[in-house]
Coordinates of C-alpha atoms and ligand atoms in Angstrom, one line a residue:
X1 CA 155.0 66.7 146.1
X2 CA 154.8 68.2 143.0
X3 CA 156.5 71.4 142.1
X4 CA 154.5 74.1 141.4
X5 CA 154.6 76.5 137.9
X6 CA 152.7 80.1 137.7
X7 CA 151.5 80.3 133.6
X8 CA 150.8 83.9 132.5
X9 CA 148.4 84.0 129.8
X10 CA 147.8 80.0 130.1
X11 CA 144.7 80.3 128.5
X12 CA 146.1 81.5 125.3
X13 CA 147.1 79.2 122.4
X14 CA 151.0 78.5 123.3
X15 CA 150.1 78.9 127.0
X16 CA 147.4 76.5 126.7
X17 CA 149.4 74.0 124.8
X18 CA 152.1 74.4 127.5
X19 CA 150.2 73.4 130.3
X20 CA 148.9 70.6 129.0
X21 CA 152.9 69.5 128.5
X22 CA 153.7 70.6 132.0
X23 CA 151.1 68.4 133.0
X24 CA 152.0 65.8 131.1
X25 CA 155.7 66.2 132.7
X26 CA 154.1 66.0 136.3
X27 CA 153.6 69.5 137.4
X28 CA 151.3 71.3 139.4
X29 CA 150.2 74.2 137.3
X30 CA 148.4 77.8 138.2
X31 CA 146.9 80.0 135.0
X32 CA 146.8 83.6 135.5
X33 CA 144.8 85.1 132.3
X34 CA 142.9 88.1 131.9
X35 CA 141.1 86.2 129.2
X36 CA 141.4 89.6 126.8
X37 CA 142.1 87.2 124.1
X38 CA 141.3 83.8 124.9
X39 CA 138.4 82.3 126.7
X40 CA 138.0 80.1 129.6
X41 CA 135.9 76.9 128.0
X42 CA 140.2 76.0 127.3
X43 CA 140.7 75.0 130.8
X44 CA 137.9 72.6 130.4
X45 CA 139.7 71.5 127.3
X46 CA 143.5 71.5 129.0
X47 CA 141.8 69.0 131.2
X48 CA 139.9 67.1 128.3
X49 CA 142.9 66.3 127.6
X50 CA 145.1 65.5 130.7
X51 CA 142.4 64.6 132.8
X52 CA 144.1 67.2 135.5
X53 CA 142.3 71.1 135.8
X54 CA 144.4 73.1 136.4
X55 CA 144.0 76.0 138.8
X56 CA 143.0 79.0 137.3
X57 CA 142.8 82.8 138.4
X58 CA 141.6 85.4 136.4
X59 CA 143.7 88.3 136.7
X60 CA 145.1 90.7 134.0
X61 CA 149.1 91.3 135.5
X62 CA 149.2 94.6 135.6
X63 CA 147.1 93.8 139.1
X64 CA 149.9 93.9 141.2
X65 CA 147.9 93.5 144.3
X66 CA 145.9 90.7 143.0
X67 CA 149.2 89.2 141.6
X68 CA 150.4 89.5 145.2
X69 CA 147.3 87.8 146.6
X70 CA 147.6 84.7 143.9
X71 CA 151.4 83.7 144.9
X72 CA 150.4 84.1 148.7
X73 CA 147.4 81.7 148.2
X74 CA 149.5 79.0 146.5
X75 CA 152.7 79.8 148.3
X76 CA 155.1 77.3 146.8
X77 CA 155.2 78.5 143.2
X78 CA 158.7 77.4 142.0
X79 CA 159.2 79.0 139.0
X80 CA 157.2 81.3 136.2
X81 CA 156.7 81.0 132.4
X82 CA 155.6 84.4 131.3
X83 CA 153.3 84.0 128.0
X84 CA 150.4 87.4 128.7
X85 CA 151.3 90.2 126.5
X86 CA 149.9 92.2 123.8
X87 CA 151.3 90.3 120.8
X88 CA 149.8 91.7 117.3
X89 CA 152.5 93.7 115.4
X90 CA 150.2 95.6 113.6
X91 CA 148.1 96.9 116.9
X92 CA 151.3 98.0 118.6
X93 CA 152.0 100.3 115.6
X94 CA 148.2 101.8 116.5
X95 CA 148.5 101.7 120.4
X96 CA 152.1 101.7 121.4
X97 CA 151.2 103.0 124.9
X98 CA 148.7 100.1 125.7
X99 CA 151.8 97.7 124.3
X100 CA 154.2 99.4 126.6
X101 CA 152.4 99.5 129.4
X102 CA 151.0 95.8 129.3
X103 CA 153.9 93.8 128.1
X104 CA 156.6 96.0 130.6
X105 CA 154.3 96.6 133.6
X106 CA 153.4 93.1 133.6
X107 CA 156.9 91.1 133.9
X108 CA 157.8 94.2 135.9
X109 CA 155.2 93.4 138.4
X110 CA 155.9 89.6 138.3
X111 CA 160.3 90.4 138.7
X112 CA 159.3 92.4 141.7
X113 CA 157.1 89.6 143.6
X114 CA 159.3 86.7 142.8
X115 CA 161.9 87.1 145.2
X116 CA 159.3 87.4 148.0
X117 CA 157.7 84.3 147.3
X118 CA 161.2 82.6 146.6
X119 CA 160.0 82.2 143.0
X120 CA 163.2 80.8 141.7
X121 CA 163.3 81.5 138.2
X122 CA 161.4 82.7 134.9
X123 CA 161.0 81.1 131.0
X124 CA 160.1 84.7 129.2
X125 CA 158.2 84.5 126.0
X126 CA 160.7 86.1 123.8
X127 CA 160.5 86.0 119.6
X128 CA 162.8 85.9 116.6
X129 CA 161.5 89.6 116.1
X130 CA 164.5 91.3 118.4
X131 CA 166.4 90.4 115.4
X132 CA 164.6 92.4 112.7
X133 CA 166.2 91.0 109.4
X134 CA 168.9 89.0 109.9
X135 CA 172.4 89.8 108.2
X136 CA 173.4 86.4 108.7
X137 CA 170.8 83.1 107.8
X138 CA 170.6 80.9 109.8
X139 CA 170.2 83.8 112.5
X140 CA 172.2 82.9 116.0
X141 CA 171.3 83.8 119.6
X142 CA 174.3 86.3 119.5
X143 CA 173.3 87.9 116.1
X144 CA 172.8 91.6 116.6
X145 CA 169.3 92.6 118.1
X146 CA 167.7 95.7 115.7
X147 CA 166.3 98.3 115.9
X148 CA 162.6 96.9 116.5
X149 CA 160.3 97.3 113.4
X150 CA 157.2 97.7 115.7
X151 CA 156.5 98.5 119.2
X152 CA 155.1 94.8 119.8
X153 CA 159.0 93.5 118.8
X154 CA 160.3 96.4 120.6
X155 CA 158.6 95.5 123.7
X156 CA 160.7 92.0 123.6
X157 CA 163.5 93.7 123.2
X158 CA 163.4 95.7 126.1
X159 CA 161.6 93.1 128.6
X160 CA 165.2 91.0 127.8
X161 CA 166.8 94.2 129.2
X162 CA 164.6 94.5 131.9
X163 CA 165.3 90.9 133.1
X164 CA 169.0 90.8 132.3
X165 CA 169.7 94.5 134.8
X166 CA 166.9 93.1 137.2
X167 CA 169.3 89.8 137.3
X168 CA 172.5 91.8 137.3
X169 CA 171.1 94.2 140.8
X170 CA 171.4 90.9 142.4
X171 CA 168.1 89.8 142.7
X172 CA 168.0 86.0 143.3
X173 CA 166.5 84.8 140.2
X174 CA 167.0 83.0 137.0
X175 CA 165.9 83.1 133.3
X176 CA 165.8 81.3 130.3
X177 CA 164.7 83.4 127.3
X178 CA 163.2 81.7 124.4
X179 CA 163.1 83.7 121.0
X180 CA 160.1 82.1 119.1
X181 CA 159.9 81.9 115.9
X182 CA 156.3 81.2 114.2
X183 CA 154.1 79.1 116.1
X184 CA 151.5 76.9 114.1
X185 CA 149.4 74.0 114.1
X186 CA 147.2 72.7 116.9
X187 CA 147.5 70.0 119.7
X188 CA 146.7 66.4 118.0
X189 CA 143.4 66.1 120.0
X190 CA 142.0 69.3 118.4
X191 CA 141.1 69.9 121.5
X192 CA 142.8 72.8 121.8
X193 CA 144.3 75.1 119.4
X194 CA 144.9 78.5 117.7
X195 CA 142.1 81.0 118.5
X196 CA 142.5 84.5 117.3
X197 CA 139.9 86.8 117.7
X198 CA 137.8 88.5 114.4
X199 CA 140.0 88.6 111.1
X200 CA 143.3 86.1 111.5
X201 CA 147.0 88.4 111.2
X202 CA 148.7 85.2 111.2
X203 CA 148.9 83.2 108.1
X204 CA 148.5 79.5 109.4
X205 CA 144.7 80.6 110.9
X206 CA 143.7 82.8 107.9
X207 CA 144.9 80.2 105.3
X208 CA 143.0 77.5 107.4
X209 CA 139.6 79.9 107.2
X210 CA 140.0 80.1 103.6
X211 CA 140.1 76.2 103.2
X212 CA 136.5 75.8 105.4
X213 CA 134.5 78.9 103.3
X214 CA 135.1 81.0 106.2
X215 CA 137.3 83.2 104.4
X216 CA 136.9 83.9 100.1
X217 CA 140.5 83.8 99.5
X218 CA 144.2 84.2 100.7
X219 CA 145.9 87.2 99.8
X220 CA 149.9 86.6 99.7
X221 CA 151.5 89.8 100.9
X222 CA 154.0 90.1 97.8
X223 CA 155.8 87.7 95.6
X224 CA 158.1 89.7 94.7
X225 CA 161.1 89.4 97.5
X226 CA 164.7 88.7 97.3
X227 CA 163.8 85.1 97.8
X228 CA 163.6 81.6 95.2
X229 CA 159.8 82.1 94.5
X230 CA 159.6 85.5 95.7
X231 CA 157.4 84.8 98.7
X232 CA 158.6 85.7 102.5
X233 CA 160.3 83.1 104.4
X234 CA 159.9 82.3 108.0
X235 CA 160.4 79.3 110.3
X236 CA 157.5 77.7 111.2
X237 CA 157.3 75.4 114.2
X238 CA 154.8 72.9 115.8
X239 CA 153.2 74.6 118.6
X240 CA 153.3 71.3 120.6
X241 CA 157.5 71.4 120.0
X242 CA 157.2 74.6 121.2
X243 CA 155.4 73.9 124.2
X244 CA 157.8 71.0 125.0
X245 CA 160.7 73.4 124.9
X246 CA 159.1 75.7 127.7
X247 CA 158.9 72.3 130.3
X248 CA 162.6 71.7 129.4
X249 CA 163.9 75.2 130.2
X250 CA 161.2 74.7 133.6
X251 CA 163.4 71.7 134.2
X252 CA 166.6 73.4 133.5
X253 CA 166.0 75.9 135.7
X254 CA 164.8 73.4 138.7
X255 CA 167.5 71.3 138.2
X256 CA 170.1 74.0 138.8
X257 CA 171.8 73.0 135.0
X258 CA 172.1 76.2 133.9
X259 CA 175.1 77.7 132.8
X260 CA 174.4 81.3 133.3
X261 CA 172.0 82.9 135.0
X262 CA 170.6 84.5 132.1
X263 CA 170.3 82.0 129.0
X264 CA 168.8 82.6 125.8
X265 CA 167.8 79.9 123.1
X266 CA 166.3 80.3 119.6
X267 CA 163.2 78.0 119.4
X268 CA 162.9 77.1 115.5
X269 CA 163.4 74.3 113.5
X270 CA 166.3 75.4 111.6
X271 CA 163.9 75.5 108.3
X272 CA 162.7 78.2 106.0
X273 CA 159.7 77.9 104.5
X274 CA 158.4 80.4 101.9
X275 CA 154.4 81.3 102.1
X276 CA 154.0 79.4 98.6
X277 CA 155.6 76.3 99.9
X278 CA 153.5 76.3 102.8
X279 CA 150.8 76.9 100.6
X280 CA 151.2 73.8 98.8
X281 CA 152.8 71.7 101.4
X282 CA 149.3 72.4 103.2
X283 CA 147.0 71.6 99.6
X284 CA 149.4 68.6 99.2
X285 CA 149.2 67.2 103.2
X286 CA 145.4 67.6 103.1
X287 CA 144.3 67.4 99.8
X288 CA 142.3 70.6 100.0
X289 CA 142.7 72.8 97.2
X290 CA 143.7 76.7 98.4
X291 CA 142.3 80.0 96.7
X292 CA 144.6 82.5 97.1
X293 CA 146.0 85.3 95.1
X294 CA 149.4 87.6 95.4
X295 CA 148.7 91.7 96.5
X296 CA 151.2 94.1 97.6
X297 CA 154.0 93.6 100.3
X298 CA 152.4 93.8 103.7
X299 CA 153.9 96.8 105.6
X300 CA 156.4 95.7 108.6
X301 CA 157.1 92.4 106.8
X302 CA 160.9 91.3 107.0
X303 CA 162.0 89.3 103.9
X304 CA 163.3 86.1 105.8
X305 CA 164.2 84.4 108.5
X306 CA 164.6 81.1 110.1
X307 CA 166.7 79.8 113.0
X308 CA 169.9 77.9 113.7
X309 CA 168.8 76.0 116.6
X310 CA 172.1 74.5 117.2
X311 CA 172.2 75.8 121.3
X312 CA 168.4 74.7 121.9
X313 CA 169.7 71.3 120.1
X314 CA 172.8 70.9 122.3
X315 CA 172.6 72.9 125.3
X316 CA 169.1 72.8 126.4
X317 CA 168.6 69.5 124.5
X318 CA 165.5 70.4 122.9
X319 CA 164.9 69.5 119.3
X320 CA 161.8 70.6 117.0
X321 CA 160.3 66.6 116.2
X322 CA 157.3 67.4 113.6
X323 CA 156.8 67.0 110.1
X324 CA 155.7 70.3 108.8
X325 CA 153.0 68.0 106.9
X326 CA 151.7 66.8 110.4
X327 CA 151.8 70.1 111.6
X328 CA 149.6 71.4 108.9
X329 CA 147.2 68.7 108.9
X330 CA 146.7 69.3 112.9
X331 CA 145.7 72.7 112.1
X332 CA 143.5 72.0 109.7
X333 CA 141.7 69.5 111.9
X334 CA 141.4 71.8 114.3
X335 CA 139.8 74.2 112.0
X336 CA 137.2 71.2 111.2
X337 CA 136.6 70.8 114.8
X338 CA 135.4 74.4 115.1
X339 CA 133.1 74.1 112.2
X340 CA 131.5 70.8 113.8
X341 CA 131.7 72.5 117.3
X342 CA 130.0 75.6 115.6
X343 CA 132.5 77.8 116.8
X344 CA 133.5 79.0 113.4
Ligands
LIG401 C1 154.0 85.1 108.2 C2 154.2 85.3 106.7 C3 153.3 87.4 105.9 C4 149.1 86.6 106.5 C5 154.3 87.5 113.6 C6 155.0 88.2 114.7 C7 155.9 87.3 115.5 C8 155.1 86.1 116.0 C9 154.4 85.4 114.8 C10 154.3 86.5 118.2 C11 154.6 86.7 106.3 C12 152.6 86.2 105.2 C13 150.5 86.5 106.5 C14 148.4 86.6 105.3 C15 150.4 86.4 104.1 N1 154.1 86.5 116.9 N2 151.1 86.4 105.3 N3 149.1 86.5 104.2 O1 154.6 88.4 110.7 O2 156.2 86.4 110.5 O3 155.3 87.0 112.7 O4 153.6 86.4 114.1 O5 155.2 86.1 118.8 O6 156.4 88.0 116.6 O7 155.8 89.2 114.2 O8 153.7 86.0 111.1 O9 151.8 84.7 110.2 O10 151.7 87.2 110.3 O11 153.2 86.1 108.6 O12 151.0 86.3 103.0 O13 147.1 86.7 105.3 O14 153.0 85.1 106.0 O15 153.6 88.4 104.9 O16 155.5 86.7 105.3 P1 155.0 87.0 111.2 P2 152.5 86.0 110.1

């Protein structure tokens, strides 16, 4: 019998990417999305790929009766990985009380029905933003959390509280926590991939519709940064890495091999890469020749950061495997396939 896995926000581009995985490791999976920002044409695709649909329930989680109804109709769901939430850092800053209420009410909602169902744990879609700028590069898991530089980041920080005091009132779940760090690329297929509605925020999808003609040029937010060429630094990693690092902490959890009911991992590659070595690493891995040009610092933006992913490495024995150059080159296909597809 396979064991059965909830997915919130499963139609979105690391929730997608992660069922396909889960699938690919032999679970059952259910997608809860309120499709807000992500259409349902990707569980055709999710099964394009696998050859397995998925079930699927549309359902924004703040519906706690309908969230109620979905783990009564498929009654064995062992475990959760909680991707829907509000994620664009500028947006929170506009609308902190849609942020609040979506990304808390939501897990809130989902901590509450779990031990009825005998849900037995949670993965929670954490992100290196709870640690603001780093004193300390490589940042750790136990580097201090910040105060939040948005209401987006500040929303991770406190739905890590929220499941750490729900945990320590006894209830009878587990969690694994995994602070992201940048998510980019597509799945190899192009199949699937990164999907942001109207003008990109993200770099990887605006650089990519710049390359096609969809966008005139790149604007590089400041080169003028306490770093070797000036430009930000981040750590960017494959989305499919990413993805696989969800089904491990699934397995962990299932397996009963956690050390503490409460774990936390930084899921990162352990590399910094500045926007102008992406830049060319992308014009170099595809050939394609980038206009871009450097403005003014973006507002919000933290100077660098990349993880030391020694604990995902060791501990949850996860390890980031692709190239960066593969990694660019998958989301540039996928930004072909759109054109072809006449999506974009
Ligand atoms: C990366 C770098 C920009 C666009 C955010 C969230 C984080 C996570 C990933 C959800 C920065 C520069 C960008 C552009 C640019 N989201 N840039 N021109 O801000 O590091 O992280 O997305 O989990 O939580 O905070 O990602 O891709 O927006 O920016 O120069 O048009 O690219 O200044 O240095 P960020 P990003």
């Amino acid at each position: 019998m396979k064991e059965r896995i909830l997915v919130t926000g499963g139609t979105g581009f690391i929730g997608s990417h992660t069922v396909v995985e889960l699938q690919n490791s032999g679970y059952d999976v259910v997608i809860i999305d309120n499709l807000s920002n992500s259409s349902a044409d990707v569980v055709d695709g999710i099964e394009k790929i696998t050859g397995i649909r998925p079930d699927f329930e549309q359902l924004d989680c703040l519906d706690y009766e309908g969230l109620d109804k979905v783990f009564a109709k498929y009654g064995n769901i062992k475990s959760i990985i909680h991707f829907a939430a509000s994620k664009a850092v500028g947006e929170s800053v506009q609308k902190p009380l849609l942020y609040y209420r979506n990304n808390l009410v939501s897990l809130i909602n989902l901590l509450e029905l779990m031990p009825k169902y005998g849900v037995k744990g949670i993965v929670f879609s954490s992100s290196c933003t709870v640690y603001g700028q780093p004193d300390v590069l490589p940042v750790t898991e136990d580097a201090p959390i910040k105060v939040a530089e948005s209401p987006y980041g500040n929303t991770k920080q406190i739905n890590e509280e929220i499941i750490r005091d729900t945990i320590k009132s006894g209830s009878p779940i587990q969690a694994i926590l995994l602070r992201y760090f940048n998510p980019i690329g597509a799945h190899p297929t192009a199949i699937i991939g990164e999907m942001p509605n109207g003008v990109p925020q993200n770099l990887i999808p605006f650089l990519t519709q710049t390359a096609i003609g969809i966008r005139e040029k790149l604007s590089v937010f400041g080169d003028d940064y306490n770093t070797p060429d000036g430009s930000c630094i981040r750590d960017y990693i494959n989305v499919v890495d990413l993805a696989k690092a969800h089904v491990v902490a699934i397995d962990r959890i299932l397996q009963d091999k956690q050390d503490e009911q409460v774990e936390v991992f930084n899921i990162g590659t352990g590399r910094g890469l500045s926007v102008l070595e992406l830049i060319h690493a992308f014009e170099e891995s595809t050939g394609v020749k980038l206009n871009y040009q450097i403005v003014g610092r973006r507002a919000g933006d933290i100077e660098q950061v990349w993880a030391n992913p020694d604990k995902a490495n060791n501990v949850l024995g996860w390890k980031a495997e692709s190239t960066i150059e593969d990694t660019l080159r998958s989301a540039w296909k996928w930004q072909q396939k759109l054109r072809e597809d006449g999506v974009q």
